[in-house]
Short mmCIF file of C-alpha atoms in Angstrom, two decimals:
data_model
loop_
_atom_site.label_atom_id
_atom_site.label_comp_id
_atom_site.label_asym_id
_atom_site.label_seq_id
_atom_site.Cartn_x
_atom_site.Cartn_y
_atom_site.Cartn_z
CA MET Q 1 7.41 -16.46 21.94
CA ASN Q 2 9.66 -18.50 19.84
CA ASP Q 3 12.85 -17.80 17.82
CA ARG Q 4 11.09 -17.15 14.47
CA GLN Q 5 9.50 -14.34 15.97
CA SER Q 6 12.68 -12.32 16.58
CA ARG Q 7 12.99 -10.57 13.10
CA PRO Q 8 10.59 -7.49 12.83
CA MET Q 9 8.96 -7.97 9.43
CA ILE Q 10 6.81 -4.59 9.56
CA GLU Q 11 7.89 -1.88 11.67
CA ILE Q 12 6.02 1.37 11.92
CA GLU Q 13 7.08 4.47 13.99
CA GLY Q 14 5.10 7.54 14.74
CA LEU Q 15 2.67 7.30 11.82
CA HIS Q 16 0.20 9.99 11.18
CA LYS Q 17 -2.31 10.38 8.43
CA TYR Q 18 -4.72 13.05 8.09
CA PHE Q 19 -7.63 13.18 5.23
CA GLY Q 20 -8.35 16.82 5.21
CA ALA Q 21 -8.83 18.21 8.67
CA LEU Q 22 -9.61 14.58 9.92
CA HIS Q 23 -6.88 12.98 11.87
CA VAL Q 24 -7.18 9.38 11.19
CA LEU Q 25 -3.83 8.03 12.38
CA GLN Q 26 -2.63 9.87 15.45
CA GLY Q 27 0.85 8.64 15.81
CA ILE Q 28 0.94 4.71 15.41
CA ASP Q 29 3.93 2.71 16.49
CA LEU Q 30 3.65 -1.04 15.91
CA SER Q 31 6.26 -4.03 15.11
CA VAL Q 32 5.25 -7.14 13.71
CA ALA Q 33 7.65 -9.90 14.07
CA ALA Q 34 8.26 -12.61 11.42
CA GLY Q 35 5.79 -15.56 11.93
CA GLU Q 36 3.68 -13.44 14.10
CA VAL Q 37 -0.31 -13.13 13.70
CA VAL Q 38 -1.52 -9.69 14.91
CA CYS Q 39 -5.14 -9.19 14.85
CA ILE Q 40 -6.40 -5.47 14.83
CA ILE Q 41 -9.85 -4.87 16.34
CA GLY Q 42 -11.80 -1.96 17.10
CA PRO Q 43 -14.94 0.19 16.20
CA SER Q 44 -15.44 1.28 12.59
CA GLY Q 45 -13.70 4.59 11.73
CA SER Q 46 -10.86 3.77 14.16
CA GLY Q 47 -8.40 3.95 11.44
CA LYS Q 48 -7.58 0.12 11.12
CA SER Q 49 -7.94 -0.18 7.50
CA THR Q 50 -6.23 3.24 6.74
CA LEU Q 51 -3.16 1.68 8.64
CA LEU Q 52 -2.94 -1.34 6.33
CA ARG Q 53 -3.51 0.87 3.40
CA CYS Q 54 -0.75 3.01 4.48
CA ILE Q 55 1.59 0.18 5.04
CA ASN Q 56 1.03 -0.61 1.43
CA HIS Q 57 1.19 3.10 0.25
CA LEU Q 58 -2.40 2.74 -1.17
CA GLU Q 59 -2.81 5.81 1.13
CA VAL Q 60 0.31 8.13 1.70
CA ALA Q 61 0.89 8.85 5.25
CA GLN Q 62 2.06 12.49 6.13
CA GLN Q 63 4.54 11.61 8.72
CA GLY Q 64 6.33 8.69 10.19
CA ARG Q 65 8.33 5.83 9.06
CA ILE Q 66 7.55 2.35 7.83
CA ARG Q 67 10.01 -0.39 7.36
CA ILE Q 68 9.51 -3.67 5.58
CA ASP Q 69 12.04 -6.31 6.50
CA GLY Q 70 14.36 -3.97 7.95
CA GLU Q 71 14.11 -1.65 4.64
CA ILE Q 72 12.75 2.03 4.93
CA ALA Q 73 9.76 2.11 2.60
CA TYR Q 74 8.32 4.70 0.41
CA ARG Q 75 10.83 7.64 1.28
CA ASP Q 76 14.33 8.70 1.53
CA GLU Q 77 16.61 7.88 4.23
CA VAL Q 78 16.96 11.71 4.98
CA GLY Q 79 13.59 13.07 3.88
CA GLY Q 80 10.95 13.91 6.28
CA VAL Q 81 7.76 13.09 4.05
CA PHE Q 82 6.42 10.42 2.29
CA ARG Q 83 7.20 11.39 -1.36
CA ALA Q 84 10.66 10.40 -2.35
CA HIS Q 85 10.35 7.16 -4.17
CA SER Q 86 9.66 6.49 -7.90
CA ASN Q 87 6.49 4.58 -8.92
CA ARG Q 88 8.61 1.52 -9.70
CA ALA Q 89 10.34 1.68 -6.10
CA VAL Q 90 7.07 1.85 -4.22
CA SER Q 91 5.79 -1.00 -6.41
CA ALA Q 92 8.71 -3.21 -5.69
CA VAL Q 93 8.07 -2.71 -1.67
CA ARG Q 94 4.47 -3.44 -2.19
CA ALA Q 95 5.04 -6.73 -4.03
CA GLN Q 96 6.65 -7.90 -0.78
CA VAL Q 97 3.36 -7.58 1.23
CA GLY Q 98 0.34 -9.39 -0.04
CA MET Q 99 -2.97 -7.66 0.83
CA VAL Q 100 -6.44 -9.17 0.99
CA PHE Q 101 -9.40 -6.94 0.52
CA GLN Q 102 -13.02 -6.85 1.89
CA HIS Q 103 -14.42 -6.95 -1.65
CA PHE Q 104 -11.97 -9.48 -3.03
CA ASN Q 105 -11.15 -7.27 -6.18
CA LEU Q 106 -10.28 -10.13 -8.48
CA PHE Q 107 -9.57 -9.15 -11.95
CA PRO Q 108 -12.98 -9.98 -13.56
CA HIS Q 109 -11.51 -10.44 -17.19
CA LEU Q 110 -9.12 -12.99 -16.16
CA THR Q 111 -9.68 -16.56 -15.12
CA ILE Q 112 -8.92 -17.79 -11.55
CA ILE Q 113 -5.54 -19.12 -12.63
CA GLY Q 114 -5.09 -15.95 -14.71
CA ASN Q 115 -5.53 -13.87 -11.77
CA LEU Q 116 -2.82 -15.81 -9.85
CA MET Q 117 -0.44 -15.65 -13.00
CA GLU Q 118 -0.62 -12.05 -13.84
CA ALA Q 119 1.53 -10.36 -11.28
CA PRO Q 120 4.19 -13.08 -11.06
CA VAL Q 121 4.59 -13.10 -14.83
CA HIS Q 122 4.28 -9.26 -15.44
CA VAL Q 123 6.10 -8.13 -12.16
CA LEU Q 124 8.35 -10.82 -11.25
CA ARG Q 125 9.19 -11.79 -14.73
CA ARG Q 126 8.41 -15.51 -14.03
CA SER Q 127 7.99 -17.86 -17.04
CA ARG Q 128 4.27 -18.47 -17.58
CA ALA Q 129 4.83 -22.25 -16.85
CA GLU Q 130 6.53 -21.56 -13.67
CA ALA Q 131 3.71 -19.18 -12.61
CA ARG Q 132 1.14 -21.60 -13.64
CA ARG Q 133 2.68 -24.46 -11.67
CA ARG Q 134 2.98 -22.23 -8.53
CA GLY Q 135 -0.60 -21.04 -9.10
CA MET Q 136 -2.04 -24.49 -9.24
CA GLU Q 137 -0.21 -25.40 -5.99
CA LEU Q 138 -1.62 -22.51 -4.32
CA LEU Q 139 -5.09 -23.12 -5.70
CA ALA Q 140 -4.96 -26.69 -4.31
CA GLN Q 141 -4.02 -25.25 -0.93
CA VAL Q 142 -7.04 -23.09 -0.70
CA GLY Q 143 -9.23 -25.79 -2.08
CA LEU Q 144 -9.90 -24.33 -5.63
CA ALA Q 145 -7.90 -26.48 -7.89
CA GLU Q 146 -11.11 -27.18 -10.06
CA LYS Q 147 -12.07 -23.60 -10.49
CA ALA Q 148 -8.80 -22.69 -12.20
CA ASP Q 149 -10.40 -22.09 -15.46
CA SER Q 150 -13.30 -20.58 -14.14
CA TYR Q 151 -14.00 -16.65 -14.09
CA PRO Q 152 -14.48 -14.78 -10.68
CA GLU Q 153 -17.91 -13.82 -11.03
CA GLU Q 154 -18.79 -17.67 -11.46
CA LEU Q 155 -17.60 -18.18 -7.98
CA SER Q 156 -19.29 -17.68 -4.57
CA GLY Q 157 -17.96 -15.00 -2.28
CA GLY Q 158 -16.17 -17.38 -0.17
CA GLN Q 159 -14.35 -18.95 -3.19
CA GLN Q 160 -13.60 -15.69 -4.68
CA GLN Q 161 -12.00 -14.64 -1.39
CA ARG Q 162 -10.05 -17.74 -1.26
CA ALA Q 163 -8.97 -17.17 -4.77
CA ALA Q 164 -7.84 -13.68 -3.86
CA ILE Q 165 -5.78 -15.00 -1.00
CA ALA Q 166 -4.11 -17.45 -3.15
CA ARG Q 167 -3.59 -14.49 -5.73
CA ALA Q 168 -1.51 -12.67 -3.23
CA LEU Q 169 0.46 -15.85 -1.94
CA ALA Q 170 1.60 -16.23 -5.79
CA MET Q 171 3.89 -13.32 -5.22
CA ASP Q 172 5.80 -15.29 -2.34
CA PRO Q 173 5.18 -12.29 0.13
CA LYS Q 174 7.14 -11.57 3.41
CA ALA Q 175 3.88 -10.85 5.03
CA MET Q 176 0.13 -10.90 4.42
CA MET Q 177 -2.28 -8.15 5.40
CA PHE Q 178 -6.20 -8.91 5.46
CA ASP Q 179 -8.45 -5.84 5.48
CA GLU Q 180 -11.85 -7.12 6.96
CA ALA Q 181 -11.66 -9.99 4.55
CA THR Q 182 -14.71 -11.74 5.72
CA SER Q 183 -16.89 -8.78 6.30
CA ALA Q 184 -18.60 -8.72 2.84
CA LEU Q 185 -19.40 -12.56 3.20
CA ASP Q 186 -22.71 -14.29 3.69
CA PRO Q 187 -22.41 -15.97 7.08
CA GLU Q 188 -22.32 -19.53 5.78
CA LEU Q 189 -19.33 -18.47 3.60
CA ILE Q 190 -17.08 -16.91 6.33
CA ALA Q 191 -15.89 -20.18 7.79
CA GLU Q 192 -14.20 -21.52 4.75
CA VAL Q 193 -12.11 -18.25 4.45
CA LEU Q 194 -10.97 -18.06 8.10
CA ALA Q 195 -10.11 -21.84 7.71
CA VAL Q 196 -7.71 -20.75 4.78
CA MET Q 197 -6.46 -17.94 7.05
CA ARG Q 198 -5.97 -20.30 9.96
CA ASP Q 199 -4.08 -22.65 7.63
CA LEU Q 200 -1.99 -19.93 6.46
CA ALA Q 201 -1.06 -18.76 10.13
CA GLY Q 202 -0.09 -22.48 10.87
CA ARG Q 203 2.43 -22.40 8.12
CA GLY Q 204 4.16 -19.57 9.72
CA MET Q 205 3.08 -16.63 7.57
CA THR Q 206 3.69 -13.10 9.00
CA MET Q 207 0.03 -11.85 9.23
CA LEU Q 208 -1.56 -8.39 10.19
CA VAL Q 209 -5.25 -8.88 10.19
CA VAL Q 210 -8.14 -6.23 10.47
CA THR Q 211 -11.01 -8.31 11.67
CA HIS Q 212 -14.45 -8.39 13.38
CA GLU Q 213 -14.23 -12.07 13.80
CA MET Q 214 -13.48 -12.04 17.47
CA ASN Q 215 -13.25 -16.03 17.75
CA PHE Q 216 -10.65 -15.99 15.09
CA ALA Q 217 -8.67 -13.29 16.99
CA ARG Q 218 -8.86 -15.36 19.94
CA GLN Q 219 -7.83 -18.58 18.67
CA VAL Q 220 -5.41 -17.70 16.08
CA ALA Q 221 -3.67 -14.26 16.91
CA SER Q 222 -0.39 -14.17 18.66
CA ARG Q 223 -1.17 -10.64 19.64
CA VAL Q 224 -4.43 -8.70 19.60
CA ILE Q 225 -4.34 -4.61 19.15
CA PHE Q 226 -7.31 -2.63 20.13
CA MET Q 227 -7.51 0.50 18.03
CA ASP Q 228 -9.86 3.55 18.57
CA HIS Q 229 -9.85 7.22 17.20
CA GLY Q 230 -6.45 6.62 15.25
CA ARG Q 231 -4.72 5.39 18.09
CA ILE Q 232 -3.51 1.99 19.55
CA VAL Q 233 -5.34 1.88 22.84
CA GLU Q 234 -4.39 -1.53 24.20
CA GLN Q 235 -2.59 -4.64 23.25
CA GLY Q 236 -1.61 -7.75 24.12
CA ASN Q 237 -2.10 -11.78 23.99
CA PRO Q 238 -5.58 -12.66 22.93
CA ALA Q 239 -6.47 -14.39 26.54
CA ALA Q 240 -5.58 -11.14 28.34
CA ILE Q 241 -7.22 -8.70 25.85
CA PHE Q 242 -10.52 -10.77 25.91
CA ALA Q 243 -10.57 -11.93 29.55
CA SER Q 244 -9.39 -8.86 31.26
CA PRO Q 245 -9.10 -5.79 29.00
CA ARG Q 246 -7.57 -3.03 31.16
CA GLU Q 247 -8.86 0.19 29.11
CA ALA Q 248 -12.55 1.08 29.59
CA ARG Q 249 -12.95 1.70 25.95
CA THR Q 250 -11.69 -1.89 25.10
CA GLN Q 251 -14.22 -3.30 27.59
CA ASP Q 252 -17.05 -1.25 26.15
CA PHE Q 253 -16.17 -2.24 22.67
CA LEU Q 254 -15.83 -6.15 23.64
CA ARG Q 255 -19.07 -5.89 25.38
CA THR Q 256 -20.96 -4.63 22.34
CA VAL Q 257 -19.41 -6.88 19.80
CA LEU Q 258 -19.56 -10.13 22.13
CA GLU Q 259 -23.09 -9.56 23.30
CA ARG Q 260 -24.24 -10.08 19.74
CA MET O 1 -41.12 13.73 -65.39
CA ILE O 2 -43.00 10.74 -66.11
CA GLU O 3 -40.73 8.50 -64.07
CA LEU O 4 -38.71 9.83 -61.13
CA PHE O 5 -36.51 6.96 -60.62
CA ASN O 6 -34.62 6.12 -63.88
CA VAL O 7 -33.40 2.56 -63.83
CA ASP O 8 -30.90 2.89 -66.80
CA VAL O 9 -29.26 5.94 -65.14
CA ALA O 10 -28.93 3.99 -62.13
CA VAL O 11 -27.31 1.05 -63.85
CA GLU O 12 -25.28 3.22 -65.87
CA ASN O 13 -23.76 4.95 -62.85
CA PHE O 14 -23.61 2.33 -60.39
CA GLY O 15 -19.87 1.75 -61.08
CA PRO O 16 -18.75 5.32 -60.41
CA LEU O 17 -21.09 5.55 -57.36
CA LEU O 18 -19.64 2.11 -55.87
CA ALA O 19 -16.01 3.37 -56.39
CA GLY O 20 -17.31 6.46 -54.12
CA LEU O 21 -18.62 4.22 -51.80
CA MET O 22 -15.49 2.49 -51.48
CA MET O 23 -13.47 5.96 -50.98
CA THR O 24 -16.05 6.61 -48.11
CA ILE O 25 -15.41 3.18 -46.54
CA ALA O 26 -11.65 3.54 -46.95
CA LEU O 27 -11.67 7.03 -45.57
CA THR O 28 -13.94 5.46 -42.45
CA PHE O 29 -11.43 2.83 -41.70
CA VAL O 30 -8.34 5.17 -41.94
CA VAL O 31 -10.15 7.60 -39.40
CA ILE O 32 -11.31 4.61 -37.16
CA ILE O 33 -7.97 3.39 -36.83
CA LEU O 34 -6.09 6.74 -36.43
CA SER O 35 -8.72 8.01 -33.83
CA LEU O 36 -8.72 4.74 -31.81
CA VAL O 37 -5.11 5.25 -31.04
CA GLY O 38 -5.35 9.13 -30.92
CA ALA O 39 -8.31 9.21 -28.65
CA LEU O 40 -6.41 6.78 -26.07
CA LEU O 41 -3.37 9.16 -26.22
CA VAL O 42 -5.76 12.13 -25.56
CA ALA O 43 -7.59 10.18 -22.65
CA LEU O 44 -4.37 9.26 -21.10
CA ALA O 45 -2.76 12.69 -21.46
CA GLY O 46 -6.23 14.18 -19.82
CA MET O 47 -5.90 11.98 -16.87
CA SER O 48 -2.01 12.83 -16.63
CA ARG O 49 -0.55 13.97 -13.33
CA ILE O 50 1.07 16.92 -15.41
CA THR O 51 -1.27 19.82 -14.94
CA PRO O 52 -0.19 22.00 -17.92
CA LEU O 53 -0.79 18.79 -20.21
CA ARG O 54 -4.20 18.41 -18.88
CA TRP O 55 -5.01 21.95 -19.80
CA VAL O 56 -3.95 21.67 -23.18
CA ILE O 57 -6.10 18.61 -23.73
CA LYS O 58 -8.96 20.25 -22.08
CA GLY O 59 -8.60 23.23 -24.53
CA TYR O 60 -8.28 21.08 -27.40
CA ILE O 61 -11.34 19.08 -26.56
CA GLU O 62 -13.42 22.27 -25.97
CA VAL O 63 -12.47 23.71 -29.18
CA ILE O 64 -13.33 20.80 -31.17
CA ARG O 65 -16.66 20.21 -29.42
CA GLY O 66 -17.47 24.10 -29.74
CA THR O 67 -16.95 24.35 -33.60
CA PRO O 68 -18.65 22.61 -36.33
CA LEU O 69 -17.08 19.79 -38.11
CA LEU O 70 -17.65 21.15 -41.42
CA LEU O 71 -15.79 24.14 -40.37
CA GLN O 72 -12.98 22.24 -39.03
CA LEU O 73 -12.52 20.47 -42.55
CA ILE O 74 -12.76 23.81 -44.36
CA TYR O 75 -10.20 25.31 -41.94
CA ILE O 76 -7.65 22.57 -42.54
CA TYR O 77 -8.15 22.38 -46.27
CA TYR O 78 -8.50 26.09 -47.24
CA VAL O 79 -6.92 28.01 -44.34
CA LEU O 80 -3.69 26.19 -43.65
CA PRO O 81 -2.32 26.47 -47.17
CA GLU O 82 -2.33 30.54 -46.08
CA ILE O 83 0.52 29.59 -43.48
CA GLY O 84 2.15 27.24 -46.00
CA ILE O 85 0.66 24.09 -45.16
CA ARG O 86 -0.83 22.57 -48.19
CA LEU O 87 -2.37 19.02 -47.85
CA ALA O 88 -3.94 16.78 -50.34
CA SER O 89 -7.61 16.56 -50.06
CA PHE O 90 -7.62 12.87 -48.57
CA THR O 91 -5.08 13.88 -46.06
CA ALA O 92 -6.87 16.93 -44.95
CA GLY O 93 -10.22 15.16 -44.91
CA ALA O 94 -8.63 12.29 -42.66
CA ILE O 95 -6.76 14.83 -40.34
CA ALA O 96 -9.88 16.70 -39.77
CA LEU O 97 -12.04 13.89 -39.04
CA THR O 98 -9.39 12.11 -36.88
CA LEU O 99 -8.92 15.40 -34.87
CA ASN O 100 -12.69 15.62 -34.33
CA TYR O 101 -13.34 11.90 -33.47
CA SER O 102 -10.39 11.64 -31.13
CA ALA O 103 -11.76 14.61 -29.06
CA TYR O 104 -15.08 12.93 -28.74
CA ILE O 105 -13.92 9.19 -28.40
CA SER O 106 -11.23 10.24 -25.73
CA GLU O 107 -14.23 11.19 -23.44
CA VAL O 108 -15.67 7.73 -24.16
CA TYR O 109 -12.37 6.16 -23.17
CA ARG O 110 -12.26 8.26 -20.13
CA GLY O 111 -15.61 7.46 -19.00
CA GLY O 112 -14.70 3.68 -19.49
CA ILE O 113 -11.60 3.95 -17.55
CA GLN O 114 -13.15 5.81 -14.85
CA ALA O 115 -16.07 3.25 -14.62
CA ILE O 116 -13.53 0.59 -13.47
CA PRO O 117 -13.93 0.35 -9.56
CA ALA O 118 -11.05 1.74 -7.31
CA GLY O 119 -10.57 -1.70 -5.98
CA GLN O 120 -9.05 -3.04 -9.34
CA HIS O 121 -6.52 -0.16 -8.97
CA ASP O 122 -5.91 -1.00 -5.42
CA ALA O 123 -5.49 -4.81 -6.10
CA ALA O 124 -3.01 -4.18 -9.09
CA ALA O 125 -0.92 -1.86 -7.01
CA ALA O 126 -0.86 -4.16 -4.10
CA LEU O 127 0.28 -6.87 -6.39
CA GLY O 128 3.39 -4.48 -7.18
CA MET O 129 2.05 -3.40 -10.54
CA THR O 130 3.22 -0.05 -11.60
CA ARG O 131 0.58 2.46 -12.73
CA GLY O 132 1.61 1.90 -16.53
CA LEU O 133 1.30 -1.97 -16.14
CA ALA O 134 -1.95 -1.99 -14.25
CA MET O 135 -3.44 0.45 -16.96
CA ARG O 136 -2.38 -1.92 -19.68
CA ARG O 137 -3.05 -5.16 -18.25
CA ILE O 138 -6.04 -4.54 -15.81
CA ILE O 139 -7.71 -1.23 -16.32
CA LEU O 140 -7.86 -1.03 -20.12
CA PRO O 141 -8.94 -4.50 -21.10
CA GLN O 142 -11.96 -3.99 -18.79
CA ALA O 143 -12.62 -0.44 -20.07
CA ILE O 144 -12.44 -1.20 -23.71
CA ARG O 145 -15.12 -3.97 -23.25
CA ILE O 146 -17.29 -1.59 -21.66
CA ILE O 147 -17.10 1.05 -24.39
CA ILE O 148 -16.95 -1.16 -27.53
CA PRO O 149 -20.91 -0.63 -28.24
CA THR O 150 -20.49 3.30 -27.70
CA LEU O 151 -17.37 3.21 -30.11
CA GLY O 152 -19.41 1.15 -32.76
CA ASN O 153 -22.19 3.98 -32.63
CA TYR O 154 -19.49 6.64 -33.04
CA PHE O 155 -17.96 4.67 -36.06
CA ILE O 156 -21.33 4.61 -37.64
CA GLY O 157 -21.79 8.36 -37.13
CA LEU O 158 -18.12 8.85 -38.73
CA PHE O 159 -19.30 6.81 -41.79
CA LYS O 160 -22.02 9.08 -42.36
CA ASP O 161 -19.78 12.40 -41.39
CA THR O 162 -17.41 11.52 -44.24
CA ALA O 163 -19.99 12.86 -46.47
CA LEU O 164 -18.88 16.23 -45.47
CA CYS O 165 -15.52 15.64 -47.08
CA SER O 166 -17.32 16.25 -50.25
CA VAL O 167 -16.44 19.83 -49.46
CA VAL O 168 -12.86 19.44 -49.71
CA SER O 169 -13.23 17.54 -53.10
CA ILE O 170 -12.62 13.86 -51.79
CA GLN O 171 -14.09 11.59 -54.59
CA GLU O 172 -16.42 9.91 -51.79
CA VAL O 173 -20.00 8.74 -52.81
CA VAL O 174 -21.71 12.05 -52.37
CA PHE O 175 -19.06 14.15 -54.13
CA THR O 176 -19.21 11.59 -56.83
CA ALA O 177 -23.03 11.91 -57.27
CA GLN O 178 -22.64 15.77 -57.35
CA ILE O 179 -20.45 15.45 -60.19
CA ILE O 180 -22.66 13.07 -62.22
CA ALA O 181 -25.94 15.04 -61.25
CA ALA O 182 -24.18 18.32 -62.52
CA GLN O 183 -23.91 16.77 -66.04
CA ASN O 184 -27.33 14.87 -66.42
CA PHE O 185 -29.64 16.45 -63.87
CA GLN O 186 -30.80 13.06 -62.35
CA TYR O 187 -30.82 14.15 -58.97
CA PHE O 188 -33.62 11.76 -57.81
CA THR O 189 -32.22 8.68 -59.07
CA LEU O 190 -28.52 9.33 -58.11
CA TYR O 191 -29.02 10.49 -54.52
CA THR O 192 -31.70 7.53 -53.81
CA VAL O 193 -28.86 5.34 -54.96
CA VAL O 194 -26.45 7.01 -52.68
CA ALA O 195 -29.08 7.00 -49.72
CA LEU O 196 -29.65 3.07 -50.47
CA MET O 197 -25.66 2.56 -50.27
CA TYR O 198 -25.26 4.39 -47.20
CA PHE O 199 -28.29 2.44 -45.55
CA ALA O 200 -26.81 -0.95 -46.98
CA VAL O 201 -23.76 -0.35 -44.95
CA SER O 202 -24.97 1.35 -41.71
CA PHE O 203 -28.03 -0.78 -41.02
CA PRO O 204 -25.91 -4.03 -40.74
CA ALA O 205 -23.28 -2.07 -38.95
CA ALA O 206 -25.87 -0.95 -36.38
CA ARG O 207 -27.20 -4.51 -35.99
CA LEU O 208 -23.65 -5.58 -35.26
CA VAL O 209 -23.31 -2.97 -32.64
CA GLY O 210 -26.36 -4.07 -31.05
CA HIS O 211 -25.33 -7.77 -30.94
CA LEU O 212 -22.01 -6.63 -29.56
CA GLU O 213 -23.86 -4.69 -26.59
CA ARG O 214 -25.56 -7.93 -25.73
CA VAL O 215 -22.34 -9.91 -25.79
CA THR O 216 -20.31 -7.48 -23.62
CA ARG O 217 -23.20 -7.05 -21.21
CA ALA O 218 -23.42 -10.82 -20.56
CA GLY O 219 -20.17 -10.61 -18.32
CA TYR O 220 -17.10 -12.76 -18.17
CA ARG O 221 -17.91 -16.60 -18.31
CA ARG O 222 -16.27 -19.63 -19.14
CA ARG O 223 -17.25 -20.94 -22.65
CA HIS O 224 -18.66 -24.42 -22.05
CA PRO O 225 -18.38 -26.41 -25.41
#
């Protein structure tokens, strides 16, 4: 669509993932360009979350190739399987891609600003002062500046998720992944999190978003992907996917979720 | 046998018995420190990805749990010299108690570590933390908070278990009372004083543990002045 989308940030080729006999990802090919916002929709159990977790190596795919910003991640150039890299090398790749979880997963024993400072100080070796300055900046960006010294459990679900987004941003990631970031929230708290995500998209962040929020996908995504049974069934710009889906499975799914 | 409790005898022997109590407390603290560290190493090794290491740890824990502490003490003090390892009584007692308590407490650590939700590991990993860093900065601080009351109860148990060290002639409070009683036969007075001494330490300690239990259960909150 525009020139900043030329460089691929996340590239996936032929990704297969099994849980025992269950073939969860059946050959995923996907490329997310810099600045692109890709929303993945689909029924539960279709492998959407597993795909994100494989990109961050929280799950280990059995076959395929993942590149983050052009670099092959989590395996040797020559090796056929995902095993070769050390703990430290895997961690270094992960640090480049931010992840936001359904259940926030803030660290309950640290204050909000402590949550934001933890990885920049101990992984990126930034000074505490620098990490705090950047952390406060990000908390202001997500509207939580006054909650810096609170503990996570003192915050509402929506505030916790906004803090979790800020925590991921504190690592200055090249891309952000959202794994059903609003699914655990009460309906009245969903909007504030989506607003933060929308703002982030507007700032040009590369985003890969697994979501059930069809309006968000329709309005914010540069591309929508429909997944079912471990495969990408259909993809295209949101107008095309929502207005005139080609595949019968996409039509069925959209009819079900949009009729609610 | 007109009066069972002889106040004069109690007063006269209070000094030596108090010295014995101090030895009991010293032994308790030495073993607390050693087993807090030892148990953590055992717990981490028991969760290691190296299978033979896990087996060794499993075997050690089962042997400790399957034999009496008294026998472990006797073994280290009386049997090891036969293969040339001669230990001072305090050292032997401290080693036996540390080996014993490290095994039990490692299971407490393990339970605490496993009680931390998988999402905490995921979040730490996604932020680029290595396993070791995540364990040190994210998992252990939360796990230790959960297990503090349980550890407290174990250490009160340890304080009382040190009495078994009288069999390896550590001059702790029970052994001291035995020595004095062998000379003046004032069993009732001497052992009542010893019982009161144990109670005077363990009762407040139990109250402290109860307090810690309430504090740790309250959750993480900002302290408003």
